[in-house]
Amino acid sequence: AQSVTQLDSQVPVFEEAPVELRCNYSSSVSVYLFWYVQYPNQGLQLLLKYLSGSTLVESINGFEAEFNKSQTSFHLRKPSVHISDTAEYFCAVSDGGSNYKLTFGKGTLLTVNP
Amino acid sequence: EAGVAQSPRYKIIEKRQSVAFWCNPISGHATLYWYQQILGQGPKLLIQFQNNGVVDDSQLPKDRFSAERLKGVDSTLKIQPAKLEDSAVYLCASSPYHTDTQYFGPGTRLTVL
């Protein structure tokens, strides 16, 4: 069975500050890892994903995450956040089997203050 | 390209009543998922369809929840009878066949009083 732990339920930061949202997973098999973002009153959107290859993956809006197999982590980072980054962020894991079934963490609410 | 559509967006019912949610996936997407997202938790998969067949319903409370995707396109999730603990957002997602990215609808927020 797989599980995902997001260590922080809420992260408040000031605009232009760096941020890290932490995610750890447990799985007995190789995994695919995802970060989804949920803006207020909207559905979840894929932010970035790790399937294979380079352990550092980036999104189009400046976020990046690094897959660390030894620490079973996939932390999300951004060097300088904007007000518009305020949202809930979910880390998810899939075993990459034919079903691509996702197991989600509980989410981290990122609040960017002016 | 139109996204995943869900209706209604909000629903309030009393316990022991029945309720149904509808989902229309992105055109051409073979796989359809229903998730339950309770406040303060991440989405939990209830059921996964591949075309009109069930791939995974291991976490669906089958004594009260049912879902169908008769023509392999849109889908309906039903709860009968509803309990207080069913209050949640019900998310529908779809993906093309055998791909890793799921596309989510806006969800239906259910409140059971």
Coordinates of C-alpha atoms in Angstrom, one line a residue:
Chain A
A1 CA 0.0 0.0 0.0
Q2 CA 1.1 3.5 -0.7
S3 CA 0.8 6.6 1.4
V4 CA 1.7 10.3 1.2
T5 CA 2.5 12.6 4.1
Q6 CA 2.4 16.3 3.7
L7 CA 4.1 17.6 6.9
D8 CA 2.6 21.1 6.9
S9 CA -1.2 21.7 6.7
Q10 CA -0.7 25.5 6.4
V11 CA 2.3 27.6 5.2
P12 CA 1.9 31.4 5.4
V13 CA 4.6 33.4 3.6
F14 CA 5.2 37.0 2.4
E15 CA 5.2 37.9 -1.2
E16 CA 8.6 37.4 -3.0
A17 CA 9.8 35.1 -0.2
P18 CA 11.0 31.5 -1.0
V19 CA 8.8 28.6 0.0
E20 CA 9.1 24.8 0.4
L21 CA 6.2 22.5 0.7
R22 CA 7.2 19.1 2.1
C23 CA 6.0 15.7 0.8
N24 CA 7.2 12.3 1.9
Y25 CA 5.8 9.0 0.5
S26 CA 6.0 5.3 1.2
S27 CA 5.7 2.6 -1.4
S28 CA 7.1 -0.8 -1.9
V29 CA 7.4 -0.3 -5.7
S30 CA 8.7 2.2 -8.1
V31 CA 6.5 5.3 -8.1
Y32 CA 5.4 8.2 -10.1
L33 CA 5.0 11.5 -8.1
F34 CA 2.8 14.4 -8.7
W35 CA 2.0 17.8 -7.3
Y36 CA -1.6 19.1 -8.0
V37 CA -2.8 22.7 -7.2
Q38 CA -6.3 23.7 -6.2
Y39 CA -7.1 27.4 -6.5
P40 CA -10.2 28.7 -4.6
N41 CA -13.4 27.3 -6.1
Q42 CA -11.6 25.4 -8.8
G43 CA -10.8 21.8 -9.6
L44 CA -7.3 20.3 -9.1
Q45 CA -4.8 21.0 -11.8
L46 CA -1.5 19.2 -12.4
L47 CA 1.4 21.4 -11.5
L48 CA 4.3 19.0 -12.2
K49 CA 5.2 15.3 -12.2
Y50 CA 8.1 12.9 -11.9
L51 CA 7.9 9.7 -13.9
S52 CA 11.6 8.9 -14.6
G53 CA 14.8 10.5 -15.7
S54 CA 16.0 13.8 -14.2
T55 CA 15.1 14.0 -10.6
L56 CA 14.5 17.7 -10.8
V57 CA 11.2 18.7 -12.5
E58 CA 9.9 22.2 -13.1
S59 CA 6.5 23.8 -13.8
I60 CA 5.8 26.6 -16.2
N61 CA 5.1 29.1 -13.3
G62 CA 8.4 28.7 -11.5
F63 CA 7.8 25.8 -9.1
E64 CA 10.2 22.9 -9.0
A65 CA 10.3 19.6 -7.1
E66 CA 13.1 17.1 -6.6
F67 CA 12.6 13.4 -6.3
N68 CA 14.8 12.0 -3.6
K69 CA 14.6 8.2 -3.5
S70 CA 16.8 7.7 -0.5
Q71 CA 14.7 10.1 1.6
T72 CA 11.4 9.1 -0.1
S73 CA 10.6 12.8 -0.6
F74 CA 9.3 15.0 -3.3
H75 CA 9.4 18.5 -1.9
L76 CA 8.0 21.5 -3.8
R77 CA 9.9 24.7 -3.9
K78 CA 9.7 28.2 -5.4
P79 CA 12.3 30.9 -4.9
S80 CA 9.9 33.8 -5.0
V81 CA 6.2 33.5 -4.5
H82 CA 3.4 35.8 -5.7
I83 CA 0.0 36.5 -4.3
S84 CA -1.5 34.5 -7.1
D85 CA 0.2 31.4 -5.8
T86 CA -2.2 31.3 -2.9
A87 CA -3.9 27.9 -3.2
E88 CA -3.9 24.4 -1.7
Y89 CA -1.2 22.0 -2.9
F90 CA -1.6 18.3 -3.0
C91 CA 1.2 15.7 -3.3
A92 CA 0.2 12.4 -4.9
V93 CA 1.8 9.1 -5.7
S94 CA 1.0 6.4 -8.2
D95 CA 2.6 3.0 -8.6
G96 CA 2.6 3.5 -12.4
G97 CA 0.6 0.4 -12.9
S98 CA -1.9 0.2 -15.7
N99 CA -4.6 1.9 -13.5
Y100 CA -2.5 5.0 -12.7
K101 CA -4.3 5.1 -9.4
L102 CA -3.4 8.2 -7.3
T103 CA -3.0 8.3 -3.6
F104 CA -3.1 11.9 -2.3
G105 CA -1.7 13.6 0.8
K106 CA -3.9 15.8 3.0
G107 CA -2.8 19.0 1.3
T108 CA -0.9 22.1 2.3
L109 CA -2.6 25.5 2.2
L110 CA -0.1 28.1 0.9
T111 CA -1.1 31.6 1.8
V112 CA 0.9 34.4 0.3
N113 CA 0.6 37.7 2.1
P114 CA 1.5 41.2 0.7
Chain B
E1 CA -11.1 21.9 -25.5
A2 CA -13.9 21.7 -22.9
G3 CA -12.9 20.5 -19.5
V4 CA -14.6 18.0 -17.2
A5 CA -18.1 19.1 -16.4
Q6 CA -19.9 18.2 -13.2
S7 CA -23.4 19.0 -11.9
P8 CA -24.8 20.1 -9.6
R9 CA -22.1 22.3 -8.1
Y10 CA -23.7 22.3 -4.7
K11 CA -26.3 20.0 -3.0
I12 CA -27.8 20.1 0.5
I13 CA -29.9 17.1 1.6
E14 CA -31.1 15.6 4.8
K15 CA -29.7 12.3 6.1
R16 CA -31.4 9.2 4.7
Q17 CA -32.2 11.0 1.5
S18 CA -30.7 10.0 -1.9
V19 CA -28.6 12.1 -4.2
A20 CA -27.0 11.8 -7.6
F21 CA -24.1 13.5 -9.2
W22 CA -23.3 13.7 -12.9
C23 CA -19.9 14.0 -14.7
N24 CA -19.1 14.5 -18.3
P25 CA -15.4 13.8 -19.0
I26 CA -13.2 15.4 -21.6
S27 CA -14.1 14.1 -25.1
G28 CA -12.2 11.0 -26.0
H29 CA -11.0 10.2 -22.5
A30 CA -11.4 6.5 -21.8
T31 CA -10.7 6.6 -18.1
L32 CA -13.0 8.2 -15.6
Y33 CA -12.5 8.6 -11.8
W34 CA -14.7 9.6 -8.9
Y35 CA -13.0 10.9 -5.8
Q36 CA -14.4 11.9 -2.4
Q37 CA -12.7 14.8 -0.7
I38 CA -13.6 15.3 3.0
L39 CA -12.8 18.7 4.5
G40 CA -9.1 18.8 5.6
Q41 CA -8.2 15.7 3.7
G42 CA -6.9 14.8 0.2
P43 CA -9.1 13.2 -2.4
K44 CA -9.8 9.5 -2.0
L45 CA -10.5 7.4 -5.0
L46 CA -14.0 5.8 -4.9
I47 CA -14.2 4.2 -8.3
Q48 CA -12.3 4.1 -11.6
F49 CA -13.9 3.2 -15.0
Q50 CA -12.1 2.2 -18.2
N51 CA -14.6 3.0 -20.9
N52 CA -17.8 1.5 -19.4
G53 CA -16.1 -1.2 -17.2
V54 CA -15.1 -0.9 -13.6
V55 CA -11.3 -1.1 -13.0
D56 CA -11.2 -0.4 -9.3
D57 CA -14.0 0.1 -6.8
S58 CA -12.2 -1.2 -3.7
Q59 CA -12.9 1.9 -1.7
L60 CA -16.5 2.4 -2.7
P61 CA -19.0 1.8 0.1
K62 CA -21.2 -0.4 -1.9
D63 CA -24.0 -0.7 0.6
R64 CA -24.9 2.9 -0.2
F65 CA -22.8 4.2 -3.1
S66 CA -23.3 3.2 -6.7
A67 CA -21.9 4.5 -10.0
E68 CA -22.4 3.8 -13.6
R69 CA -20.9 4.7 -17.0
L70 CA -23.3 3.0 -19.3
K71 CA -22.1 4.2 -22.7
G72 CA -18.5 4.8 -21.8
V73 CA -18.9 8.6 -21.8
D74 CA -20.7 10.4 -18.9
S75 CA -21.1 8.9 -15.5
T76 CA -23.5 9.1 -12.5
L77 CA -22.5 8.6 -8.8
K78 CA -25.4 7.9 -6.5
I79 CA -25.7 7.8 -2.7
Q80 CA -28.7 6.1 -1.1
P81 CA -29.3 6.6 1.8
A82 CA -27.0 9.5 2.7
K83 CA -25.2 9.7 6.0
L84 CA -23.8 12.8 7.8
E85 CA -20.3 11.5 7.1
D86 CA -20.9 11.7 3.4
S87 CA -20.6 15.5 3.5
A88 CA -17.7 16.2 1.2
V89 CA -16.7 17.4 -2.2
Y90 CA -17.1 14.8 -4.9
L91 CA -14.6 15.2 -7.7
C92 CA -14.7 13.7 -11.1
A93 CA -11.6 13.3 -13.2
S94 CA -10.7 11.8 -16.6
S95 CA -7.7 10.8 -18.6
P96 CA -6.8 9.4 -22.0
Y97 CA -6.3 5.7 -22.1
H98 CA -3.2 4.5 -20.2
T99 CA -1.8 8.0 -19.4
D100 CA -0.6 9.4 -16.1
T101 CA -2.2 12.8 -16.0
Q102 CA -5.8 13.2 -14.7
Y103 CA -7.9 16.2 -15.5
F104 CA -10.3 17.2 -12.7
G105 CA -13.7 18.8 -12.8
P106 CA -14.8 21.6 -10.3
G107 CA -16.5 19.1 -8.0
T108 CA -19.9 18.9 -6.3
R109 CA -20.1 20.0 -2.7
L110 CA -22.5 17.8 -0.8
T111 CA -23.8 18.8 2.6
V112 CA -25.8 16.2 4.6
L113 CA -27.9 17.7 7.5

